[in-house]
mmCIF file of C-alpha atoms in Angstrom:
data_model
loop_
_atom_site.group_PDB
_atom_site.id
_atom_site.type_symbol
_atom_site.label_atom_id
_atom_site.label_comp_id
_atom_site.label_asym_id
_atom_site.label_seq_id
_atom_site.Cartn_x
_atom_site.Cartn_y
_atom_site.Cartn_z
ATOM 1 C CA UNK A 1 0.000 0.000 0.000
ATOM 2 C CA UNK A 2 1.163 3.484 -0.737
ATOM 3 C CA UNK A 3 1.649 6.103 1.944
ATOM 4 C CA UNK A 4 2.725 9.730 2.138
ATOM 5 C CA UNK A 5 4.054 11.249 5.337
ATOM 6 C CA UNK A 6 4.385 14.952 6.001
ATOM 7 C CA UNK A 7 5.792 14.994 9.492
ATOM 8 C CA UNK A 8 5.626 18.766 9.903
ATOM 9 C CA UNK A 9 2.088 19.635 10.904
ATOM 10 C CA UNK A 10 2.748 23.355 11.125
ATOM 11 C CA UNK A 11 5.693 25.625 10.362
ATOM 12 C CA UNK A 12 5.888 29.297 11.214
ATOM 13 C CA UNK A 13 8.634 31.556 9.870
ATOM 14 C CA UNK A 14 9.211 35.247 9.435
ATOM 15 C CA UNK A 15 8.897 36.712 5.982
ATOM 16 C CA UNK A 16 12.002 36.432 3.766
ATOM 17 C CA UNK A 17 13.237 33.320 5.536
ATOM 18 C CA UNK A 18 13.764 30.142 3.546
ATOM 19 C CA UNK A 19 11.607 27.179 4.512
ATOM 20 C CA UNK A 20 11.626 23.494 3.545
ATOM 21 C CA UNK A 21 8.590 21.251 3.686
ATOM 22 C CA UNK A 22 9.362 17.558 4.019
ATOM 23 C CA UNK A 23 7.617 14.702 2.237
ATOM 24 C CA UNK A 24 8.428 11.011 2.602
ATOM 25 C CA UNK A 25 6.594 8.374 0.620
ATOM 26 C CA UNK A 26 6.204 4.605 0.565
ATOM 27 C CA UNK A 27 5.396 2.535 -2.490
ATOM 28 C CA UNK A 28 6.128 -0.929 -3.822
ATOM 29 C CA UNK A 29 6.083 0.246 -7.422
ATOM 30 C CA UNK A 30 9.141 1.201 -9.426
ATOM 31 C CA UNK A 31 7.069 3.602 -11.502
ATOM 32 C CA UNK A 32 5.149 6.263 -9.641
ATOM 33 C CA UNK A 33 4.394 9.973 -9.677
ATOM 34 C CA UNK A 34 4.733 12.623 -7.016
ATOM 35 C CA UNK A 35 2.861 15.901 -6.755
ATOM 36 C CA UNK A 36 2.687 19.008 -4.587
ATOM 37 C CA UNK A 37 -0.501 20.996 -4.134
ATOM 38 C CA UNK A 38 -1.160 24.266 -2.321
ATOM 39 C CA UNK A 39 -4.360 25.003 -0.419
ATOM 40 C CA UNK A 40 -4.613 28.708 0.464
ATOM 41 C CA UNK A 41 -7.047 29.959 3.106
ATOM 42 C CA UNK A 42 -9.726 30.312 0.422
ATOM 43 C CA UNK A 43 -9.796 26.505 0.259
ATOM 44 C CA UNK A 44 -9.093 25.575 -3.338
ATOM 45 C CA UNK A 45 -6.359 23.082 -4.242
ATOM 46 C CA UNK A 46 -3.728 24.417 -6.621
ATOM 47 C CA UNK A 47 -1.347 22.140 -8.523
ATOM 48 C CA UNK A 48 2.318 23.120 -8.135
ATOM 49 C CA UNK A 49 4.504 20.366 -9.593
ATOM 50 C CA UNK A 50 4.649 16.719 -10.641
ATOM 51 C CA UNK A 51 7.651 14.423 -10.860
ATOM 52 C CA UNK A 52 7.920 10.855 -12.148
ATOM 53 C CA UNK A 53 10.072 8.225 -10.486
ATOM 54 C CA UNK A 54 12.556 8.114 -13.349
ATOM 55 C CA UNK A 55 13.401 11.779 -13.183
ATOM 56 C CA UNK A 56 15.475 12.680 -10.159
ATOM 57 C CA UNK A 57 16.471 16.080 -11.431
ATOM 58 C CA UNK A 58 15.726 18.839 -9.010
ATOM 59 C CA UNK A 59 13.477 21.585 -10.265
ATOM 60 C CA UNK A 60 13.373 25.289 -9.641
ATOM 61 C CA UNK A 61 10.504 27.613 -10.445
ATOM 62 C CA UNK A 62 11.068 31.122 -9.227
ATOM 63 C CA UNK A 63 11.260 31.022 -5.435
ATOM 64 C CA UNK A 64 10.109 27.399 -5.378
ATOM 65 C CA UNK A 65 12.393 24.398 -5.659
ATOM 66 C CA UNK A 66 11.910 20.672 -5.247
ATOM 67 C CA UNK A 67 14.437 18.023 -4.241
ATOM 68 C CA UNK A 68 13.578 14.441 -5.211
ATOM 69 C CA UNK A 69 15.736 11.688 -3.725
ATOM 70 C CA UNK A 70 14.739 8.099 -4.438
ATOM 71 C CA UNK A 71 17.384 6.772 -2.059
ATOM 72 C CA UNK A 72 15.534 8.302 0.878
ATOM 73 C CA UNK A 73 12.043 8.223 -0.685
ATOM 74 C CA UNK A 74 11.731 11.947 -0.203
ATOM 75 C CA UNK A 75 10.346 14.775 -2.287
ATOM 76 C CA UNK A 76 10.983 17.976 -0.356
ATOM 77 C CA UNK A 77 9.781 21.451 -1.237
ATOM 78 C CA UNK A 78 11.710 24.638 -0.482
ATOM 79 C CA UNK A 79 10.444 28.185 -0.629
ATOM 80 C CA UNK A 80 13.198 30.770 -0.815
ATOM 81 C CA UNK A 81 12.648 34.277 0.542
ATOM 82 C CA UNK A 82 9.179 33.425 1.790
ATOM 83 C CA UNK A 83 6.331 35.904 1.482
ATOM 84 C CA UNK A 84 3.098 36.312 3.405
ATOM 85 C CA UNK A 85 1.188 35.152 0.315
ATOM 86 C CA UNK A 86 2.914 31.778 0.639
ATOM 87 C CA UNK A 87 0.884 31.092 3.775
ATOM 88 C CA UNK A 88 -1.196 28.010 3.027
ATOM 89 C CA UNK A 89 -1.465 24.289 3.626
ATOM 90 C CA UNK A 90 0.826 22.331 1.331
ATOM 91 C CA UNK A 91 0.097 18.746 0.366
ATOM 92 C CA UNK A 92 2.404 16.135 -1.061
ATOM 93 C CA UNK A 93 0.696 13.338 -3.044
ATOM 94 C CA UNK A 94 1.593 10.039 -4.703
ATOM 95 C CA UNK A 95 0.128 8.120 -7.628
ATOM 96 C CA UNK A 96 1.233 4.604 -8.459
ATOM 97 C CA UNK A 97 1.426 3.213 -11.971
ATOM 98 C CA UNK A 98 0.332 -0.314 -11.164
ATOM 99 C CA UNK A 99 -3.097 -1.688 -11.673
ATOM 100 C CA UNK A 100 -5.697 -1.242 -14.337
ATOM 101 C CA UNK A 101 -6.879 2.275 -14.797
ATOM 102 C CA UNK A 102 -8.970 1.973 -17.924
ATOM 103 C CA UNK A 103 -6.634 4.110 -19.992
ATOM 104 C CA UNK A 104 -6.551 7.082 -17.701
ATOM 105 C CA UNK A 105 -5.198 8.264 -14.418
ATOM 106 C CA UNK A 106 -5.214 6.866 -10.897
ATOM 107 C CA UNK A 107 -6.311 8.490 -7.696
ATOM 108 C CA UNK A 108 -3.871 10.325 -5.475
ATOM 109 C CA UNK A 109 -2.777 9.399 -1.977
ATOM 110 C CA UNK A 110 -2.237 12.613 -0.048
ATOM 111 C CA UNK A 111 -0.147 13.383 2.999
ATOM 112 C CA UNK A 112 -1.839 15.130 5.910
ATOM 113 C CA UNK A 113 -0.439 18.471 4.822
ATOM 114 C CA UNK A 114 1.861 21.079 6.339
ATOM 115 C CA UNK A 115 0.336 24.349 7.464
ATOM 116 C CA UNK A 116 2.835 27.061 6.573
ATOM 117 C CA UNK A 117 2.498 30.415 8.300
ATOM 118 C CA UNK A 118 4.586 33.303 7.055
ATOM 119 C CA UNK A 119 4.631 36.148 9.527
ATOM 120 C CA UNK A 120 5.259 39.717 8.323
ATOM 121 C CA UNK B 1 -10.926 28.156 -19.973
ATOM 122 C CA UNK B 2 -13.361 27.059 -17.319
ATOM 123 C CA UNK B 3 -11.979 24.876 -14.582
ATOM 124 C CA UNK B 4 -13.734 22.070 -12.753
ATOM 125 C CA UNK B 5 -17.132 23.332 -11.677
ATOM 126 C CA UNK B 6 -18.792 22.028 -8.539
ATOM 127 C CA UNK B 7 -22.204 22.784 -7.166
ATOM 128 C CA UNK B 8 -23.448 23.702 -4.713
ATOM 129 C CA UNK B 9 -20.581 25.523 -2.983
ATOM 130 C CA UNK B 10 -22.230 25.104 0.389
ATOM 131 C CA UNK B 11 -24.918 22.726 1.560
ATOM 132 C CA UNK B 12 -26.524 22.583 4.968
ATOM 133 C CA UNK B 13 -29.136 19.942 5.586
ATOM 134 C CA UNK B 14 -30.564 17.801 8.339
ATOM 135 C CA UNK B 15 -29.526 14.251 8.929
ATOM 136 C CA UNK B 16 -31.527 11.700 7.046
ATOM 137 C CA UNK B 17 -31.931 13.904 4.001
ATOM 138 C CA UNK B 18 -30.593 12.998 0.592
ATOM 139 C CA UNK B 19 -27.649 15.099 -0.611
ATOM 140 C CA UNK B 20 -26.513 15.357 -4.215
ATOM 141 C CA UNK B 21 -23.218 16.978 -5.157
ATOM 142 C CA UNK B 22 -22.506 17.842 -8.776
ATOM 143 C CA UNK B 23 -19.374 18.168 -10.845
ATOM 144 C CA UNK B 24 -18.555 19.293 -14.354
ATOM 145 C CA UNK B 25 -14.986 18.331 -15.350
ATOM 146 C CA UNK B 26 -12.731 20.324 -17.629
ATOM 147 C CA UNK B 27 -13.627 19.722 -21.267
ATOM 148 C CA UNK B 28 -11.358 17.092 -22.801
ATOM 149 C CA UNK B 29 -10.454 15.493 -19.486
ATOM 150 C CA UNK B 30 -11.352 11.816 -19.334
ATOM 151 C CA UNK B 31 -10.584 11.066 -15.695
ATOM 152 C CA UNK B 32 -12.770 12.305 -12.856
ATOM 153 C CA UNK B 33 -12.152 11.951 -9.132
ATOM 154 C CA UNK B 34 -14.154 12.554 -5.962
ATOM 155 C CA UNK B 35 -12.249 13.334 -2.751
ATOM 156 C CA UNK B 36 -13.367 14.162 0.774
ATOM 157 C CA UNK B 37 -11.449 16.421 3.152
ATOM 158 C CA UNK B 38 -11.918 16.340 6.935
ATOM 159 C CA UNK B 39 -9.751 17.507 9.787
ATOM 160 C CA UNK B 40 -9.418 13.987 11.155
ATOM 161 C CA UNK B 41 -8.709 12.056 7.965
ATOM 162 C CA UNK B 42 -7.314 14.676 5.614
ATOM 163 C CA UNK B 43 -7.886 14.268 1.865
ATOM 164 C CA UNK B 44 -9.256 10.871 0.911
ATOM 165 C CA UNK B 45 -10.047 9.465 -2.506
ATOM 166 C CA UNK B 46 -13.618 8.226 -2.631
ATOM 167 C CA UNK B 47 -14.042 7.060 -6.224
ATOM 168 C CA UNK B 48 -12.756 7.775 -9.684
ATOM 169 C CA UNK B 49 -13.894 7.304 -13.255
ATOM 170 C CA UNK B 50 -11.979 6.891 -16.483
ATOM 171 C CA UNK B 51 -13.937 7.398 -19.700
ATOM 172 C CA UNK B 52 -17.136 7.540 -17.605
ATOM 173 C CA UNK B 53 -16.482 4.072 -16.147
ATOM 174 C CA UNK B 54 -15.978 3.689 -12.384
ATOM 175 C CA UNK B 55 -12.522 2.213 -11.829
ATOM 176 C CA UNK B 56 -12.069 2.142 -8.075
ATOM 177 C CA UNK B 57 -14.766 2.837 -5.489
ATOM 178 C CA UNK B 58 -12.960 1.242 -2.560
ATOM 179 C CA UNK B 59 -12.771 4.619 -0.862
ATOM 180 C CA UNK B 60 -16.531 5.047 -0.686
ATOM 181 C CA UNK B 61 -17.210 4.816 3.036
ATOM 182 C CA UNK B 62 -20.586 3.108 3.038
ATOM 183 C CA UNK B 63 -23.474 2.006 0.878
ATOM 184 C CA UNK B 64 -25.086 5.321 1.666
ATOM 185 C CA UNK B 65 -22.642 6.854 -0.817
ATOM 186 C CA UNK B 66 -23.051 6.445 -4.555
ATOM 187 C CA UNK B 67 -21.546 8.149 -7.580
ATOM 188 C CA UNK B 68 -22.451 8.266 -11.227
ATOM 189 C CA UNK B 69 -20.995 9.668 -14.401
ATOM 190 C CA UNK B 70 -23.683 9.478 -17.084
ATOM 191 C CA UNK B 71 -21.579 11.356 -19.650
ATOM 192 C CA UNK B 72 -18.166 12.937 -20.091
ATOM 193 C CA UNK B 73 -19.265 16.312 -18.783
ATOM 194 C CA UNK B 74 -21.170 15.502 -15.619
ATOM 195 C CA UNK B 75 -20.875 13.485 -12.427
ATOM 196 C CA UNK B 76 -22.835 13.260 -9.199
ATOM 197 C CA UNK B 77 -22.020 12.085 -5.705
ATOM 198 C CA UNK B 78 -25.064 11.178 -3.672
ATOM 199 C CA UNK B 79 -25.435 10.502 0.039
ATOM 200 C CA UNK B 80 -28.659 8.878 1.184
ATOM 201 C CA UNK B 81 -29.436 9.061 4.045
ATOM 202 C CA UNK B 82 -26.965 11.664 5.240
ATOM 203 C CA UNK B 83 -25.424 11.616 8.723
ATOM 204 C CA UNK B 84 -23.564 14.289 10.742
ATOM 205 C CA UNK B 85 -20.255 12.432 10.258
ATOM 206 C CA UNK B 86 -20.571 13.028 6.514
ATOM 207 C CA UNK B 87 -19.876 16.718 7.129
ATOM 208 C CA UNK B 88 -16.765 17.589 5.130
ATOM 209 C CA UNK B 89 -15.512 19.407 2.069
ATOM 210 C CA UNK B 90 -16.030 17.305 -1.039
ATOM 211 C CA UNK B 91 -13.729 17.963 -3.981
ATOM 212 C CA UNK B 92 -14.094 16.894 -7.561
ATOM 213 C CA UNK B 93 -11.019 16.778 -9.807
ATOM 214 C CA UNK B 94 -10.319 15.907 -13.424
ATOM 215 C CA UNK B 95 -7.248 15.156 -15.510
ATOM 216 C CA UNK B 96 -6.177 14.705 -19.116
ATOM 217 C CA UNK B 97 -6.261 11.292 -20.784
ATOM 218 C CA UNK B 98 -2.520 10.952 -21.266
ATOM 219 C CA UNK B 99 -1.928 8.803 -18.227
ATOM 220 C CA UNK B 100 -1.091 8.610 -14.593
ATOM 221 C CA UNK B 101 1.421 11.419 -14.565
ATOM 222 C CA UNK B 102 -1.149 14.032 -15.405
ATOM 223 C CA UNK B 103 -1.914 16.533 -12.659
ATOM 224 C CA UNK B 104 -5.422 16.575 -11.327
ATOM 225 C CA UNK B 105 -7.221 19.897 -11.448
ATOM 226 C CA UNK B 106 -9.578 20.473 -8.568
ATOM 227 C CA UNK B 107 -12.862 22.292 -8.276
ATOM 228 C CA UNK B 108 -13.469 24.733 -5.449
ATOM 229 C CA UNK B 109 -15.213 22.067 -3.390
ATOM 230 C CA UNK B 110 -18.602 21.681 -1.766
ATOM 231 C CA UNK B 111 -18.702 22.380 1.959
ATOM 232 C CA UNK B 112 -21.301 20.000 3.356
ATOM 233 C CA UNK B 113 -22.769 20.335 6.835
ATOM 234 C CA UNK B 114 -25.175 17.721 8.133
ATOM 235 C CA UNK B 115 -27.024 18.856 11.245
#
């Protein structure tokens, strides 16, 4: 069975600090997909990034960066120079490639989320 | 382009009543997912459809829950009879048909309160 663990329930930092959100996953599959979503106070879920298990390259998008390490089953997310608008709950999610899906996608297994508070 | 559209945005009803949640996926998406979010259990997958066919409903909590997708542009999640423990935010999501690596795009959710 697949599992996603986000051990940090809540993180509070002062604006402009860097912050890293941890994500550890468990899966028996060799092919799988990892995602990060953001849920701002307004409640919607916003897609941030996906990564497949064969691509361990780190990715940077503006102030956001992601570090994928298969050896430790981790997919961590770093925000550089945090801003108040980054305050949200961030979810890490996993999708396995095994099983019949009828030619489409599979459901996501989400971590419990990390509530990030950026103080001015 | 329109995103995933869910209705209603809020629903308050008394226990025992039937509740129907609606979802219109993004045009061209062939996978549709229903999730439930609660404080205790977080985000849970309830059921998903590919090409209008239910693939996995193992997340549906009880027989009181049912979901249908009569065509590519519409899905419903029904609870009958509803109970206070069904109170949650219910999200619908859809994704493109190119496979499991496609991101799921979520609607704004339906906040359901069962009194």
